[in-house]
Coordinates of C-alpha atoms in Angstrom, one line a residue:
X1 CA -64.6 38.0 40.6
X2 CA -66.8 35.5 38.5
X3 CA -66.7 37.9 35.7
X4 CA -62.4 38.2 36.1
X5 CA -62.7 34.3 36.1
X6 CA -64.5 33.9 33.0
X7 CA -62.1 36.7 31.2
X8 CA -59.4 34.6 32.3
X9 CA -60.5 31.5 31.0
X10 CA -61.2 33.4 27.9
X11 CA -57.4 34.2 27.5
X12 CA -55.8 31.0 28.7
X13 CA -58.1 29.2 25.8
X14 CA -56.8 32.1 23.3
X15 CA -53.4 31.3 24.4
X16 CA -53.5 27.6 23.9
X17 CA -55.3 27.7 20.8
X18 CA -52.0 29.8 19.6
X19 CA -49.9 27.3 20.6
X20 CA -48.0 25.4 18.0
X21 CA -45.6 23.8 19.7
X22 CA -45.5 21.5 22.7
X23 CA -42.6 24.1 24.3
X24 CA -45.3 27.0 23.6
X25 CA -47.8 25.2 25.5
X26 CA -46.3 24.0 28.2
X27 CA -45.2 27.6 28.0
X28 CA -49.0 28.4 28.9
X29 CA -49.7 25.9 31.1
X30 CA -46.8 26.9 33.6
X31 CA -48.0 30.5 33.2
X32 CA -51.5 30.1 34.4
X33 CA -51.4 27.1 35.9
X34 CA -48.4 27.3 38.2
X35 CA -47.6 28.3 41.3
X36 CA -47.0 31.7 40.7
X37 CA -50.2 31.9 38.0
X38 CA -53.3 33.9 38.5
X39 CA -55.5 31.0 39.2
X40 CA -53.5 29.4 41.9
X41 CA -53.6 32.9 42.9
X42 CA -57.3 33.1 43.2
X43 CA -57.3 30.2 45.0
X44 CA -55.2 31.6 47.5
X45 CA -57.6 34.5 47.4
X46 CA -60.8 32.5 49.0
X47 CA -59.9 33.6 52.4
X48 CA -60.6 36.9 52.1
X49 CA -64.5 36.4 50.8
X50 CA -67.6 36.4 52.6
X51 CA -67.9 32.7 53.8
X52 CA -71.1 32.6 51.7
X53 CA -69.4 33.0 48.8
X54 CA -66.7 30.9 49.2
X55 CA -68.7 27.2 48.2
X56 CA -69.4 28.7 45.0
X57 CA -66.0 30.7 44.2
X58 CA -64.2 27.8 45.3
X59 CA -66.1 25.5 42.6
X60 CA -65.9 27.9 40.0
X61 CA -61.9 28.2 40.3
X62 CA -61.9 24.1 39.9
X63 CA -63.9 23.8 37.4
X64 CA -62.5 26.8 35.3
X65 CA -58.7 24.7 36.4
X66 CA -59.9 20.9 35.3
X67 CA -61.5 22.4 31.9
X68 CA -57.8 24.0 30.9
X69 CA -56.2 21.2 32.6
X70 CA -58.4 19.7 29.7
X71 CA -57.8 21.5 26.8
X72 CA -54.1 21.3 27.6
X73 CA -53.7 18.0 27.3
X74 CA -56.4 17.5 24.5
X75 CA -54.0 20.6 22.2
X76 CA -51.0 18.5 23.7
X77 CA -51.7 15.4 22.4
X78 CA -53.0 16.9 18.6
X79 CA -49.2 18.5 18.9
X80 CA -47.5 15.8 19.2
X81 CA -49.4 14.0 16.7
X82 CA -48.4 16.9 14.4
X83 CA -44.7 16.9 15.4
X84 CA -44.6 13.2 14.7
X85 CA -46.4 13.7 11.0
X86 CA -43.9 16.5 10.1
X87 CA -40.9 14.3 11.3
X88 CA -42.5 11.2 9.2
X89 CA -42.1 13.5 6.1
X90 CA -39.2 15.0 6.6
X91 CA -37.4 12.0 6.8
X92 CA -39.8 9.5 4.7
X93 CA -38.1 7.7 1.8
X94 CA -39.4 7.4 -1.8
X95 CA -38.9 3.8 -2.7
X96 CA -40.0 4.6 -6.3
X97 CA -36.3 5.9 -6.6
X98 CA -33.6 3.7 -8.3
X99 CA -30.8 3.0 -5.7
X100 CA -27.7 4.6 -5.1
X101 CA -25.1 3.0 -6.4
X102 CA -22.5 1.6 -4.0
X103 CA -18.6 2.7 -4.4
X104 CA -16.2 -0.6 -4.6
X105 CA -13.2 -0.8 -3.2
X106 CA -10.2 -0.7 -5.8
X107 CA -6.8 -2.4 -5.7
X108 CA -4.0 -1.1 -4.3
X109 CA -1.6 0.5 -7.2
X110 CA 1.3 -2.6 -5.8
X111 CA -1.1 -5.0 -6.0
X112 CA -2.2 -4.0 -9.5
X113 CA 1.5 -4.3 -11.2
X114 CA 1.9 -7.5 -9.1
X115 CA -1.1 -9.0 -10.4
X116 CA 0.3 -7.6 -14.3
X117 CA 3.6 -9.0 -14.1
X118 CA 1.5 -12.3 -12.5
X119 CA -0.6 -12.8 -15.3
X120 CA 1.9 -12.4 -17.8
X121 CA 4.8 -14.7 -16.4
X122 CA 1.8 -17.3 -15.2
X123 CA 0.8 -16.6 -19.3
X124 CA 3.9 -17.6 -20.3
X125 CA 4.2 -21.0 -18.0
X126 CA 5.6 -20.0 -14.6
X127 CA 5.0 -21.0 -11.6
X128 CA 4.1 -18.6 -8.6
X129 CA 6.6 -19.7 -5.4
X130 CA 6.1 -18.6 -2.0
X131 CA 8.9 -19.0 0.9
X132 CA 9.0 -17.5 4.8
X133 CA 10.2 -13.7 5.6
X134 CA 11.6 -14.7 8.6
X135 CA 14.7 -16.1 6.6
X136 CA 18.0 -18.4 7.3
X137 CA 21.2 -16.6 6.9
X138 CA 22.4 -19.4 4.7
X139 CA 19.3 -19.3 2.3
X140 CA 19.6 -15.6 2.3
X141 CA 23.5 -15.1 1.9
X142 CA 25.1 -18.1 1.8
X143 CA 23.5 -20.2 -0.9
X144 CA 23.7 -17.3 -3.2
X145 CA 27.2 -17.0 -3.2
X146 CA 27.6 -14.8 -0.8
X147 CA 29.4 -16.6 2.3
X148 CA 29.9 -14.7 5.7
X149 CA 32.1 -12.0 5.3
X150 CA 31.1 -11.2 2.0
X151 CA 31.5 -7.2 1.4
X152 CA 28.4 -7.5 -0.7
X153 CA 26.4 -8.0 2.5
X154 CA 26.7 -4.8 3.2
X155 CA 24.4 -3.1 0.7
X156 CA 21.8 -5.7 2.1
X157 CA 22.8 -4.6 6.0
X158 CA 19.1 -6.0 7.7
X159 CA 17.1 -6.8 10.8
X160 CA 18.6 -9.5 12.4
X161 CA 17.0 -11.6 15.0
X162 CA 19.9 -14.0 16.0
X163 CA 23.3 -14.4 14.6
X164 CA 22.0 -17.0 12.0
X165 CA 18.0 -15.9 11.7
X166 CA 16.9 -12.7 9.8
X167 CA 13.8 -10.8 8.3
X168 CA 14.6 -11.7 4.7
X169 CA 16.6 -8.8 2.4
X170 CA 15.3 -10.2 -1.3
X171 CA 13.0 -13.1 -2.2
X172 CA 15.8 -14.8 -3.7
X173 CA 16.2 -17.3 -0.9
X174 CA 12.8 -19.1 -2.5
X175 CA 14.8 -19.4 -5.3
X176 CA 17.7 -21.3 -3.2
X177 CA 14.7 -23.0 -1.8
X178 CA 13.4 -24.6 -5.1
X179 CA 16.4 -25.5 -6.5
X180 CA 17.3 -27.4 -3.4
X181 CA 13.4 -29.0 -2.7
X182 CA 13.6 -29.4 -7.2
X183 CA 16.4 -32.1 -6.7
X184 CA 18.4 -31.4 -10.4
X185 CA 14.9 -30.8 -12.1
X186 CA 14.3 -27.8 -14.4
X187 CA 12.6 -24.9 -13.2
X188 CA 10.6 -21.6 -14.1
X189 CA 9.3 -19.5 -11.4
X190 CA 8.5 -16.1 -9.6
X191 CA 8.9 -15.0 -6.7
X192 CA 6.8 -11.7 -5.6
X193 CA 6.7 -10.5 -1.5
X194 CA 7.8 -8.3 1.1
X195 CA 11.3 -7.9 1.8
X196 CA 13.4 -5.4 5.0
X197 CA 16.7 -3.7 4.4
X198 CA 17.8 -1.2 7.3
X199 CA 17.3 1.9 5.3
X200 CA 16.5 5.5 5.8
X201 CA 13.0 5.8 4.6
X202 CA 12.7 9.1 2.3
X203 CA 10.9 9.7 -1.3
X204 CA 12.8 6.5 -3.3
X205 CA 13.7 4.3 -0.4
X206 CA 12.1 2.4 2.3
X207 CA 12.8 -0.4 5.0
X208 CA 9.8 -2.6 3.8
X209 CA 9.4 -2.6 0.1
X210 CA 7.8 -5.7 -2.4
X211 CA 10.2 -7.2 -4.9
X212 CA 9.8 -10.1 -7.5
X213 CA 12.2 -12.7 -9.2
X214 CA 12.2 -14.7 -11.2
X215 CA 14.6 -17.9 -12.4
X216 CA 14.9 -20.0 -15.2
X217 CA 16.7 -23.5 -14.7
X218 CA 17.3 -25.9 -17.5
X219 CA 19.1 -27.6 -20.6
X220 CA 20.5 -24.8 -22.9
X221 CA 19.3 -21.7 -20.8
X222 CA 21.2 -19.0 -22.5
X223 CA 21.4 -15.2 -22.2
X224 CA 19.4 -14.3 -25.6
X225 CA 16.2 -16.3 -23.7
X226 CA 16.5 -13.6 -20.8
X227 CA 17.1 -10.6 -23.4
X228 CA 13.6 -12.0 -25.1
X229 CA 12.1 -12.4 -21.8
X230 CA 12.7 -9.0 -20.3
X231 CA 11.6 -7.4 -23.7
X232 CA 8.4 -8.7 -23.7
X233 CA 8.0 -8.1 -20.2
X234 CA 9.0 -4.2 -20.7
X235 CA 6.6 -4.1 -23.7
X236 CA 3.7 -5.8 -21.1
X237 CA 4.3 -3.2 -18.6
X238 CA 5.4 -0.1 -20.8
X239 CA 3.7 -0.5 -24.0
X240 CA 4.7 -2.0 -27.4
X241 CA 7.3 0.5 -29.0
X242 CA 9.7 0.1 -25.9
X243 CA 13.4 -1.0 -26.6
X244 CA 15.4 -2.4 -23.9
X245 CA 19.5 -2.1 -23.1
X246 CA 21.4 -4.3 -21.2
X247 CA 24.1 -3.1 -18.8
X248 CA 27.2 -4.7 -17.4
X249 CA 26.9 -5.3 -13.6
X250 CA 27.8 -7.3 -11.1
X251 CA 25.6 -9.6 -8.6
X252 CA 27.2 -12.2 -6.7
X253 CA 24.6 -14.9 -7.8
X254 CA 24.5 -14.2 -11.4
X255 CA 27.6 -14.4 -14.2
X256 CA 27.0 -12.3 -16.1
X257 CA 25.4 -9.7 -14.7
X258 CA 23.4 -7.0 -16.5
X259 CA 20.8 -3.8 -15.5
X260 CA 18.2 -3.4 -18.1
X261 CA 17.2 -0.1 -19.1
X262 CA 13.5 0.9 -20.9
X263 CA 13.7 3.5 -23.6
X264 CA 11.7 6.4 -21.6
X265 CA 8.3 6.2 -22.5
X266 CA 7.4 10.0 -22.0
X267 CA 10.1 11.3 -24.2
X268 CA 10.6 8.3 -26.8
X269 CA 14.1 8.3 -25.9
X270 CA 14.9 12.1 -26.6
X271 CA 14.9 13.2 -23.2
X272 CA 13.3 14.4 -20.1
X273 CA 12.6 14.8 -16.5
X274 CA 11.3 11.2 -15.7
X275 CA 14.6 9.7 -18.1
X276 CA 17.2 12.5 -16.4
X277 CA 17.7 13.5 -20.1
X278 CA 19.2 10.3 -21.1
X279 CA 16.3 8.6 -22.8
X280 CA 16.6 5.6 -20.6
X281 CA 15.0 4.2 -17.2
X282 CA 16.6 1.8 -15.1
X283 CA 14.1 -1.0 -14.6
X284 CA 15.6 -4.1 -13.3
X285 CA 18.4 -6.8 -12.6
X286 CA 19.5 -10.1 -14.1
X287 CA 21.8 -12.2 -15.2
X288 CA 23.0 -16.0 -15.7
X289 CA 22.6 -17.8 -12.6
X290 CA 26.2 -18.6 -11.2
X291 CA 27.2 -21.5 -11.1
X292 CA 28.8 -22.1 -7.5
X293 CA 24.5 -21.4 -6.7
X294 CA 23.7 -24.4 -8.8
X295 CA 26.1 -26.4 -7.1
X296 CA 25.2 -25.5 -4.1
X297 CA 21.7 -26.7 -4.6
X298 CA 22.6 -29.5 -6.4
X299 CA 22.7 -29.0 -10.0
X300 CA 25.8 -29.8 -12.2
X301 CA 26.7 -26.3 -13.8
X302 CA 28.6 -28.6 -16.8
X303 CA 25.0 -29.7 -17.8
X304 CA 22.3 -27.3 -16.8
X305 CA 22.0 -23.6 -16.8
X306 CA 19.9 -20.7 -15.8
X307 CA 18.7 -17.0 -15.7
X308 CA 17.3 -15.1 -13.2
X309 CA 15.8 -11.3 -12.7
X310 CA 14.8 -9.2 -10.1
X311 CA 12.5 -6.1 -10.0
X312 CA 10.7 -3.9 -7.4
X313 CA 6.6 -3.2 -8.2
X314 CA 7.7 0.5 -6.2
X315 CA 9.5 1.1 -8.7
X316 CA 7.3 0.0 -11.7
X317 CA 4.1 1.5 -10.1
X318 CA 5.7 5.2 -9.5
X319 CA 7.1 5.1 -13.6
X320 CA 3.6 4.1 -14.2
X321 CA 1.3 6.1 -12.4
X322 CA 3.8 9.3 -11.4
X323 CA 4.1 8.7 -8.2
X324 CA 6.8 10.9 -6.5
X325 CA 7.4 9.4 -3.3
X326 CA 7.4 6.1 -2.6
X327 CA 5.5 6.1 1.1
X328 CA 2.4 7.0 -0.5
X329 CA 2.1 3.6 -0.8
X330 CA 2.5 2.5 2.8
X331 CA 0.5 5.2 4.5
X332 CA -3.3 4.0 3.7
X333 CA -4.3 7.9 2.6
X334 CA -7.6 7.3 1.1
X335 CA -7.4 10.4 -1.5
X336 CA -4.1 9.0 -2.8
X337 CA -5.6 5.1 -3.4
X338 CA -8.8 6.4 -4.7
X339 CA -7.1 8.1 -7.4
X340 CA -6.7 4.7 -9.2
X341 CA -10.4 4.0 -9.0
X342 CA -10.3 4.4 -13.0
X343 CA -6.6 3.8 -13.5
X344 CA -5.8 0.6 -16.2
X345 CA -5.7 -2.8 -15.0

């Protein structure tokens, strides 16, 4: 039996020295170790030798158990050290390397032609106004010519909160807003912010879009100063060799009324898909402001007169960056807005 005790120290020590992991050797210590091992099962053994023997048998089996009980712990411990050292340089960083460079957000493509058309009225001395969405029928409707009953309400058919309170349908009630806060004094402004129409959202429409006016109120306003304007405004946004037409239309605030068209600036004017084979794009409207709106805000139509425009950066940013439906810019998808990471400024 001594000489089956030594053996099986002999092979317990091989088998831990093969160890290289702490799962293997726990492995090993469970196998010889455990209950069901073959020294607990020599110690369950003692009862059937001479009771001489048993003293020295007995000792033997301990001593044989503490010194792997040893060695277990002594490989376990130069394990774990090793596990530790291999996770250190599997994950250790080399701060000799340059840093990553950090992706920046980008603007929005709406807030990019807002900021254009900003810069370039701001450039040319207007002033930026600002006025509530939650609107007053009679800024909205009324002081723009359009009294209740009006059958021009109806294209602008909105979210109304009470009979007389509304969520705003264009940001021409800042405009009603400054003439009346301006007293009689002249004015140049724009007007850029949300607006709501009740509309069936699809690829060109929405029920929340941006738009941005603009008005002109003074001595000797005439139309050729709005012609000049929007040119250089269609050269700003579409490039130098643009030509602009002006339309016949009708807006009860302005008389007269135009639409201004861009010579397509794919085609030159020759024709295409993005022009419907016309050589023109539809960009904006304007007009002389009317003269029962400069009444109405106190202004003498007999000695002062005005211009004002309207546009929608939707628009604009879809000629500009081929865009093909316009709630790519209301649903946040990340690989449509990074796409203009690198588009012009």
């Amino acid at each position: 039996m001594k000489e089956q005790l030594h053996e099986l120290k002999e092979q317990v020590m091989g088998k831990i020295k093969e160890s290289q992991t702490v799962k293997e050797l726990n492995d090993v210590r469970v196998a010889y170790l455990g209950k069901k091992g073959p020294i607990t099962d020599l110690l369950k053994g003692m009862g059937k030798l001479p009771a001489d023997e048993r003293p020295k048998m007995g000792a033997l089996v301990n001593e044989i158990r503490e010194s792997v009980t040893e060695i277990l712990e002594q490989r376990k411990e130069i394990l774990e050290q090793q596990a530790i050292q291999e996770q250190l340089e599997k994950e250790s960083i080399d701060v000799t390397l340059p840093g990553r460079p950090v992706q920046l957000g980008n603007h929005h493509p709406l807030t990019r032609v807002v900021e254009e058309i900003e810069d370039f009225f701001i450039s040319m001395g207007y002033e930026i106004a600002e006025g509530p969405e939650v609107e007053k029928d009679y800024y909205n409707f009324e002081a723009l010519n359009l009294p209740k009953g009006h059958p021009a309400r109806d294209m602008q058919d909105s979210f109304y909160i009470t009979e007389d309170i509304l969520l705003r349908t264009h940001t021409s009630p800042v405009q009603a807003r400054t003439m009346e806060a301006k007293e009689g004094s002249s004015i140049k402004i724009i007007c850029p912010g949300k607006v709501y129409r009740r509309d069936s959202d699809d690829a060109t429409h929405s029920h929340q879009f941006t738009q941005i006016e603009g008005l002109v109120v003074g001595e000797n306003i005439r139309m050729s100063d709005l012609k000049g304007t929007l040119d250089l405004l269609a050269k700003k946004l579409f490039g130098a060799d643009r030509e602009i037409r002006l339309r016949p239309s009708f807006f009860p605030f302005t008389e007269p009324s135009v639409e201004m068209d861009i010579s397509c600036f794919k085609c030159g004017g020759s024709g295409c898909n993005v022009c419907k084979k016309t050589g023109w794009i539809e960009i904006l409207g304007a007009g002389m402001v009317h003269p029962n709106v400069l009444q109405m805000a106190g202004y003498n139509p007999e000695e002062v007169s005005g211009f004002a425009f309207g546009m929608g950066p939707e628009r604009i940013a879809m000629l500009k960056y081929g865009v093909e439906d316009i709630r790519h810019f209301y649903t946040n998808d990340i690989r449509f807005i990074s796409q203009f990471h690198r588009a012009e400024a």
